[in-house]
Coordinates of C-alpha atoms and ligand atoms in Angstrom, one line a residue:
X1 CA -147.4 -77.9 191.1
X2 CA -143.5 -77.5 191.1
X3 CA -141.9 -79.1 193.8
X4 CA -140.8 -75.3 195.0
X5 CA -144.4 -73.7 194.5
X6 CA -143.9 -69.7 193.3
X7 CA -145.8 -68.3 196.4
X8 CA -146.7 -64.7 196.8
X9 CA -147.1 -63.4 200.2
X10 CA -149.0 -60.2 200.7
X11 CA -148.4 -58.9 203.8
X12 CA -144.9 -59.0 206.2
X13 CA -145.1 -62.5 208.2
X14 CA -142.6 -63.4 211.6
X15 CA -139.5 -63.8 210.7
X16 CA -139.6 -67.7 212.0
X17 CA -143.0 -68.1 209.0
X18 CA -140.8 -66.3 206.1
X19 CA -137.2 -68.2 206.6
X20 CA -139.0 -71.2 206.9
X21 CA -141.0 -70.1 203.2
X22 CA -137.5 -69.0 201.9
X23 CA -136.5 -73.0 202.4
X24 CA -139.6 -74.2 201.0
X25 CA -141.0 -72.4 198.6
X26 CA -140.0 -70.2 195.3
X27 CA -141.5 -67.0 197.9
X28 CA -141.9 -63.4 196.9
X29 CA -142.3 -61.5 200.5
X30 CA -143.2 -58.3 201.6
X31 CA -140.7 -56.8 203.2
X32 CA -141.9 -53.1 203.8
X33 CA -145.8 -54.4 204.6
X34 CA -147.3 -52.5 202.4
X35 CA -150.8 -53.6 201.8
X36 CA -151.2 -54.9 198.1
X37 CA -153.9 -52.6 195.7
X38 CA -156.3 -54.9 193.5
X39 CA -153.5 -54.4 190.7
X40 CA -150.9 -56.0 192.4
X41 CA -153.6 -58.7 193.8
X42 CA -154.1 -59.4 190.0
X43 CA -150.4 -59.5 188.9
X44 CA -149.6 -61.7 191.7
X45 CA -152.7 -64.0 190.8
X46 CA -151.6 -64.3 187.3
X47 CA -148.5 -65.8 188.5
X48 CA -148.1 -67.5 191.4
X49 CA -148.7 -70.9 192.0
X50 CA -150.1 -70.1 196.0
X51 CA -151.3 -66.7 196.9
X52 CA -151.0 -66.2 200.8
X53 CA -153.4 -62.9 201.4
X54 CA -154.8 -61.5 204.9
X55 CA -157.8 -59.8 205.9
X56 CA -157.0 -56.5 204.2
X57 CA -156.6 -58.2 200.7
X58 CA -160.4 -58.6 198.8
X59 CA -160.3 -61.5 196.5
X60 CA -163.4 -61.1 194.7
X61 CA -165.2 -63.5 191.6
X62 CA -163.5 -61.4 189.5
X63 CA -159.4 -61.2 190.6
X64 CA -160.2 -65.1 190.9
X65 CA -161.2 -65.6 187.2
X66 CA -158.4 -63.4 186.0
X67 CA -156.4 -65.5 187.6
X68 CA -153.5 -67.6 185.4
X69 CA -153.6 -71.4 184.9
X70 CA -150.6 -72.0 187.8
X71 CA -152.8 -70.5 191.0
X72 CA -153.4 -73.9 192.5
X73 CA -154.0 -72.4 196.7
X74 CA -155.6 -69.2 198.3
X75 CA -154.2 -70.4 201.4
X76 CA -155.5 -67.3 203.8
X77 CA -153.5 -66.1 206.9
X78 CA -156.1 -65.5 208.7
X79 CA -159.0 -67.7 210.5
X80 CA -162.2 -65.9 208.6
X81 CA -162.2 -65.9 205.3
X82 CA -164.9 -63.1 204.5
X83 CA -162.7 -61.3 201.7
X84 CA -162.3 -64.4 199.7
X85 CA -165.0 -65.6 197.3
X86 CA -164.8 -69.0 198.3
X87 CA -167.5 -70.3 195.8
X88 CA -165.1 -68.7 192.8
X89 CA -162.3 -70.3 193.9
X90 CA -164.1 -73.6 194.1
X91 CA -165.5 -73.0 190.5
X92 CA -162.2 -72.5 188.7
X93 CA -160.7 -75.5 191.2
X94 CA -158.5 -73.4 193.1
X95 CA -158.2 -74.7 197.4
X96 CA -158.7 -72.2 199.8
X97 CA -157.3 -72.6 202.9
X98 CA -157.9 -70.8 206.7
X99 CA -155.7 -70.9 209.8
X100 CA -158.4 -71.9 212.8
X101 CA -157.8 -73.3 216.1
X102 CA -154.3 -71.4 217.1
X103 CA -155.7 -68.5 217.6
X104 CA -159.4 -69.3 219.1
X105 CA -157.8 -68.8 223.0
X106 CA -156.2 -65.3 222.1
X107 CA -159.2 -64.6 220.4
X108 CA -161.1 -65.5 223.6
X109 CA -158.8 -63.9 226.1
X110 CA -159.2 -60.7 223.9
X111 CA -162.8 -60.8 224.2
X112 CA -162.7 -61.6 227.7
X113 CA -160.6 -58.3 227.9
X114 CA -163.6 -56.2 226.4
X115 CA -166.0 -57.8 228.3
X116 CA -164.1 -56.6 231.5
X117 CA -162.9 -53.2 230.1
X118 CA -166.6 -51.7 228.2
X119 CA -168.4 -51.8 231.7
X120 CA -165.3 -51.2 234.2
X121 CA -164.1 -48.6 232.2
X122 CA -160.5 -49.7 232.6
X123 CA -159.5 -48.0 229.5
X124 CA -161.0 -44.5 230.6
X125 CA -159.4 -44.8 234.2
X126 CA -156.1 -45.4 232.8
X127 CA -156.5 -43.0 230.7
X128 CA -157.5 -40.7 233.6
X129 CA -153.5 -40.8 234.9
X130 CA -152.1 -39.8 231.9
X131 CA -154.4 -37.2 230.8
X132 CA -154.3 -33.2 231.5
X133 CA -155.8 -32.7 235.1
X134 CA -153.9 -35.0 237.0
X135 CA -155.8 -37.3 239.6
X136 CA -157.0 -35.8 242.7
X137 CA -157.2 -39.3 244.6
X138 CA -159.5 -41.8 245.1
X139 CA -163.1 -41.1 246.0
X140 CA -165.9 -43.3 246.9
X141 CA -168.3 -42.5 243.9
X142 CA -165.8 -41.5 241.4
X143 CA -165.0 -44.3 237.9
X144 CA -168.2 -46.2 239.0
X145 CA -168.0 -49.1 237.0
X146 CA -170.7 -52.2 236.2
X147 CA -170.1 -55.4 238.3
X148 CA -169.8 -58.3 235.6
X149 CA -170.2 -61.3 238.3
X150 CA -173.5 -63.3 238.2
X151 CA -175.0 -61.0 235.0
X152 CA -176.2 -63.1 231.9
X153 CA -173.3 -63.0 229.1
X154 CA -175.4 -63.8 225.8
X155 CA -172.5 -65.3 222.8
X156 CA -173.6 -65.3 218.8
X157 CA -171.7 -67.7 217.6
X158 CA -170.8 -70.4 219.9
X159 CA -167.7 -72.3 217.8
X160 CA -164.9 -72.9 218.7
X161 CA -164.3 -69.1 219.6
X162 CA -167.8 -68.8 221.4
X163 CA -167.1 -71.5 223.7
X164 CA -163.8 -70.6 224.0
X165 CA -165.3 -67.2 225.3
X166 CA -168.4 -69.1 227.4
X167 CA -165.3 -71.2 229.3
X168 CA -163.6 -67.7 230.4
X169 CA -167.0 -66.0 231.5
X170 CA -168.0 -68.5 233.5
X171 CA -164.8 -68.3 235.3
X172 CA -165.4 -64.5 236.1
X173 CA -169.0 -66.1 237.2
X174 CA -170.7 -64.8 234.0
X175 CA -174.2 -66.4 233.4
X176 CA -173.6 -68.0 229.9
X177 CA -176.3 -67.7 227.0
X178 CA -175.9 -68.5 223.1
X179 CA -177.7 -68.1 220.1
X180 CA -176.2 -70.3 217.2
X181 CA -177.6 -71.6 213.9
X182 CA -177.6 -75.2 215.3
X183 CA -177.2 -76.1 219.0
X184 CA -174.2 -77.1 220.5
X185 CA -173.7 -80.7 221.9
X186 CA -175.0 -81.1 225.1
X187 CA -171.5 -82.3 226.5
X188 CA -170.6 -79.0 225.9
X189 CA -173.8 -77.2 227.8
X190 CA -173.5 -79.2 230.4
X191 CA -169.8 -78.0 230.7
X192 CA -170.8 -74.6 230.7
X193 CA -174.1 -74.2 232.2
X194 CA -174.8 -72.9 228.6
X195 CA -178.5 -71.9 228.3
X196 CA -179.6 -72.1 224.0
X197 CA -181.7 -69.8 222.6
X198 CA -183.1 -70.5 219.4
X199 CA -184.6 -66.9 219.0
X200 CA -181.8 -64.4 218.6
X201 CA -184.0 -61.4 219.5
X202 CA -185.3 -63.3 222.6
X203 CA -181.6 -63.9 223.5
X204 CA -180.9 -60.2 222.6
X205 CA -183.7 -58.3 224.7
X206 CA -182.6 -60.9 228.4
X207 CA -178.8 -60.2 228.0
X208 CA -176.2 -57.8 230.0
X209 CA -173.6 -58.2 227.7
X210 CA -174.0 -59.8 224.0
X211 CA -170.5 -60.8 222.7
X212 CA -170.4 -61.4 218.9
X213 CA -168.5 -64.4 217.7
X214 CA -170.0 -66.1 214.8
X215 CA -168.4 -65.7 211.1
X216 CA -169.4 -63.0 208.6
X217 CA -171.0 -64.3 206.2
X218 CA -173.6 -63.1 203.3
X219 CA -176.2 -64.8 206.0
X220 CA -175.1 -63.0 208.8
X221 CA -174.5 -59.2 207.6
X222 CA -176.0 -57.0 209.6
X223 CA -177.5 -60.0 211.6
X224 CA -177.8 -57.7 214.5
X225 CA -179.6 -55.2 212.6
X226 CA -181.0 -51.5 214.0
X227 CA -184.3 -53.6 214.7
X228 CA -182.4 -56.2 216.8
X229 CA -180.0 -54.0 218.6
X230 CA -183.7 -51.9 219.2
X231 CA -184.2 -54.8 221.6
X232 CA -181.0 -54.7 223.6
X233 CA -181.5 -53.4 227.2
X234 CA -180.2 -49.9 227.7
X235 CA -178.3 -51.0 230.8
X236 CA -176.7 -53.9 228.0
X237 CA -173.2 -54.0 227.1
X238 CA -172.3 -55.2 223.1
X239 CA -168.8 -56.8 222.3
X240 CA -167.2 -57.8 218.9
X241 CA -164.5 -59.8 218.3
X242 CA -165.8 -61.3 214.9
X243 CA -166.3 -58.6 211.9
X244 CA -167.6 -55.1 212.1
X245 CA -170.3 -56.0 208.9
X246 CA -172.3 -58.5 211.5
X247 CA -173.4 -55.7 213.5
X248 CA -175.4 -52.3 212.1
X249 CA -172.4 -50.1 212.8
X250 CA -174.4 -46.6 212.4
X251 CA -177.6 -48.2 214.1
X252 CA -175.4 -49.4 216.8
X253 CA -173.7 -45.7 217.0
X254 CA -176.8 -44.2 217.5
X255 CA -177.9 -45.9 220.5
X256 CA -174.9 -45.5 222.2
X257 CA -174.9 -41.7 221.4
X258 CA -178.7 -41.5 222.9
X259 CA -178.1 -43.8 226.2
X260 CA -180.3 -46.3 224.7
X261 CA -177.0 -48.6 224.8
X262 CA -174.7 -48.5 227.8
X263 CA -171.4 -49.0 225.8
X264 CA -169.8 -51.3 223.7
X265 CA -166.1 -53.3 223.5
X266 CA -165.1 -52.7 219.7
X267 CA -161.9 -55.0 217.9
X268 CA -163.6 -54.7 214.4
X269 CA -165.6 -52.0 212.6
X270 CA -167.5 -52.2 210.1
X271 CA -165.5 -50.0 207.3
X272 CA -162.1 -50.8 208.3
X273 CA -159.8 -49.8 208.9
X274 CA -161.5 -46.2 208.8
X275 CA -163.1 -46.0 212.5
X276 CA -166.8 -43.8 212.3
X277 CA -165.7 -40.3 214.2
X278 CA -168.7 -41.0 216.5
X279 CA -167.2 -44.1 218.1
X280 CA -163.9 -42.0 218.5
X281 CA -165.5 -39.4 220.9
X282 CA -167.8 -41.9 222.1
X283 CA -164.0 -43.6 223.3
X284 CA -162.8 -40.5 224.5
X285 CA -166.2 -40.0 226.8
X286 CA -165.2 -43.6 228.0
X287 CA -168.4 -45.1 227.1
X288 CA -166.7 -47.5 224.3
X289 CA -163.7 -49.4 224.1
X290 CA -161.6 -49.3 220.8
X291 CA -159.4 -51.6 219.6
X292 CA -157.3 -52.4 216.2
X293 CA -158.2 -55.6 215.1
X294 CA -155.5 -56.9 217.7
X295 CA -157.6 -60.5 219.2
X296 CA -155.3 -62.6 217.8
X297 CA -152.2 -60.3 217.7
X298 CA -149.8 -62.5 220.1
X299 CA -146.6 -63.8 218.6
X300 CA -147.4 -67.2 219.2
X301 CA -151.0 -67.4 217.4
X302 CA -149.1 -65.5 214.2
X303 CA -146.3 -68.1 214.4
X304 CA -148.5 -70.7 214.4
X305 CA -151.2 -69.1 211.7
X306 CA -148.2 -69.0 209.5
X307 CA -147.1 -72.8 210.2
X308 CA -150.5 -73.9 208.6
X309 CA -149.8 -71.9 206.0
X310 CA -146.7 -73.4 205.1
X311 CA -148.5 -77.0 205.9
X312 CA -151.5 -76.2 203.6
X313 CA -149.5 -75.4 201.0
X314 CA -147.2 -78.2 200.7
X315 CA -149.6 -80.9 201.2
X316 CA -151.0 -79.1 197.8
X317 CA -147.5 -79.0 196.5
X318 CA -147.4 -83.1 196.7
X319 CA -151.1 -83.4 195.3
X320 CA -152.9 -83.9 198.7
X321 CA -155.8 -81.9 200.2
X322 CA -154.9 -79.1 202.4
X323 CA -156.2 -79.9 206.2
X324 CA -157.5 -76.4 206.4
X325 CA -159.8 -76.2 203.2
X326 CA -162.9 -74.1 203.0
X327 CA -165.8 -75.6 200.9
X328 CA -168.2 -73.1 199.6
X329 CA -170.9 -75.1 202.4
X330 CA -169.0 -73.8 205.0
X331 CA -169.1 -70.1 204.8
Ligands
8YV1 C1 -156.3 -62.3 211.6 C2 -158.7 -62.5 212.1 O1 -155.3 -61.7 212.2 O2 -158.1 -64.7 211.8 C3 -159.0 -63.9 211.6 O3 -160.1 -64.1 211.1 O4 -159.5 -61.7 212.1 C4 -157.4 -62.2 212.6 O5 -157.1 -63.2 213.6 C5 -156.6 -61.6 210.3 O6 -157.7 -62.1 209.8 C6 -155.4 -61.8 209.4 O7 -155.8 -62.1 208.1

């Protein structure tokens, strides 16, 4: 690769990640944000050296073989790399690179957020002060809540984001349980009083509040299926942090509709960016929480996703291995 890699950027970075590019690399920003169609994808894959795409850009088996000679790097901004075929990329030789670590505590605080919010209903009582009839004043039975202290918080997915998650909830006293394809190290449930449960729907049907934070992969769409979340306690609480494809979106809807699911704290859906209607008066009746794929949205954790960018792709640049590479084995 050139010294100065040609590097397309698809979406609009921090200021600090793109002056930094401008010095480094041949770059081709994007200043108004707009999010690149699959033509553009394909133009910029037939030149570029380094593509740099986000969650909103799909890069299928088939925008990877198009691709020209020069695309060396898929180096993703993004920690999940769901809407890259990884296994295509490594076929034709091309790296692809994540950003993990800088933002698993954002990620975690986020989810901490929804685990307080979906049962306190702190969203709905803020909402209450700015809405039409104005407050009347406190009342002893009025924006009854669900206490969170001492319930049993059960976490799919305990990586570096699940435990990340388990070390907050314990803090709010939050009896942690995890489901995960292999069990943690026992350093690490003996540091949280972490309890293992090998059978996800045994986990599911003992849980207050089920928090999903595992990858989506082809293994786990739909992993909490309309059968599993069947076995989740009407009184239970569901939040997701992860992707909106791990969890049966419509299945999940219709148990929240019919009481069979007490509410749910929402940061990805499974057809974004459209939101199901359903979910949007189930948020104005309070009983969900809604957010925009925001749990890593801090200035910091996008600074620093865009510093392994740059890192990735120069170490590619001088004919090294990018620290951040995804191997087909891993997703
Ligand atoms: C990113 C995320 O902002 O990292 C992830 O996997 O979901 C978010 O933190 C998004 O993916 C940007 O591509």
């Amino acid at each position: 690769m050139d010294k100065k890699p040609f590097v397309v950027v698809t979406r609009r970075l921090p200021d600090r990640v793109e002056a930094r590019m401008r010095e480094l690399f041949d770059v081709r920003l994007n200043g108004d944000d707009r999010a690149y169609g699959r033509d553009d994808l394909a133009r910029a894959m037939a030149e570029a050296d380094v593509l740099v795409p986000t969650v909103t850009d799909r890069i299928d088996a088939e925008l990877i073989e198009a691709a020209g000679p020069r695309l060396k790097l898929i180096a993703n901004f993004g920690n999940g790399v769901d809407n890259i075929d990884v296994a295509a990329a490594h076929a034709r030789g091309i790296f692809v690179t994540n950003t993990p670590n800088v933002l698993t505590e954002d990620t975690a605080d986020m989810t901490l957020a929804l685990i307080l919010a979906a049962p306190r209903r702190i969203v709905e009582g803020a909402g209450y002060l700015l809405g039409e009839d104005r407050w009347a004043g406190w009342s002893p039975t009025w924006m009854l809540g669900h206490r969170i202290h001492g319930k049993r918080l059960g976490i799919v997915g305990m990586g570096r984001i699940g435990i990340a998650v388990a070390r907050r909830a314990r803090a709010f006293g939050l009896a942690i349980h995890y489901h995960n394809r292999k069990r943690a190290a026992q350093a690490i449930e003996e540091e949280l009083g972490a309890t293992y449960w090998e059978s996800l729907d045994q986990m599911l049907a003992h849980m207050d509040i089920v928090s999903v934070n595992c990858p989506y992969t082809p293994a786990t769409f739909h992993l909490l299926s309309a059968r599993r979340l069947e076995l989740l306690r009407p009184s239970a609480f569901l939040v997701n942090t992860a992707r909106g494809e791990i969890i049966d979106e419509d299945a999940m809807i219709r148990l929240l509709e019919d009481g069979r699911l007490a509410g749910a704290g929402l940061d990805v859906f499974e057809h974004e960016p459209k939101v199901d209607e359903r979910l949007c008066k189930l948020a104005e009746k309070g009983r969900v929480v809604l957010l925009p794929h925001m749990s890593s949205a801090t200035i910091e954790s996008r600074i620093e996703m865009g510093e392994k960018v740059i890192i990735n792709i120069r170490m590619v640049a001088s004919g090294d291995r990018p620290p951040d590479r995804v191997l087909p084995s891993m997703v």
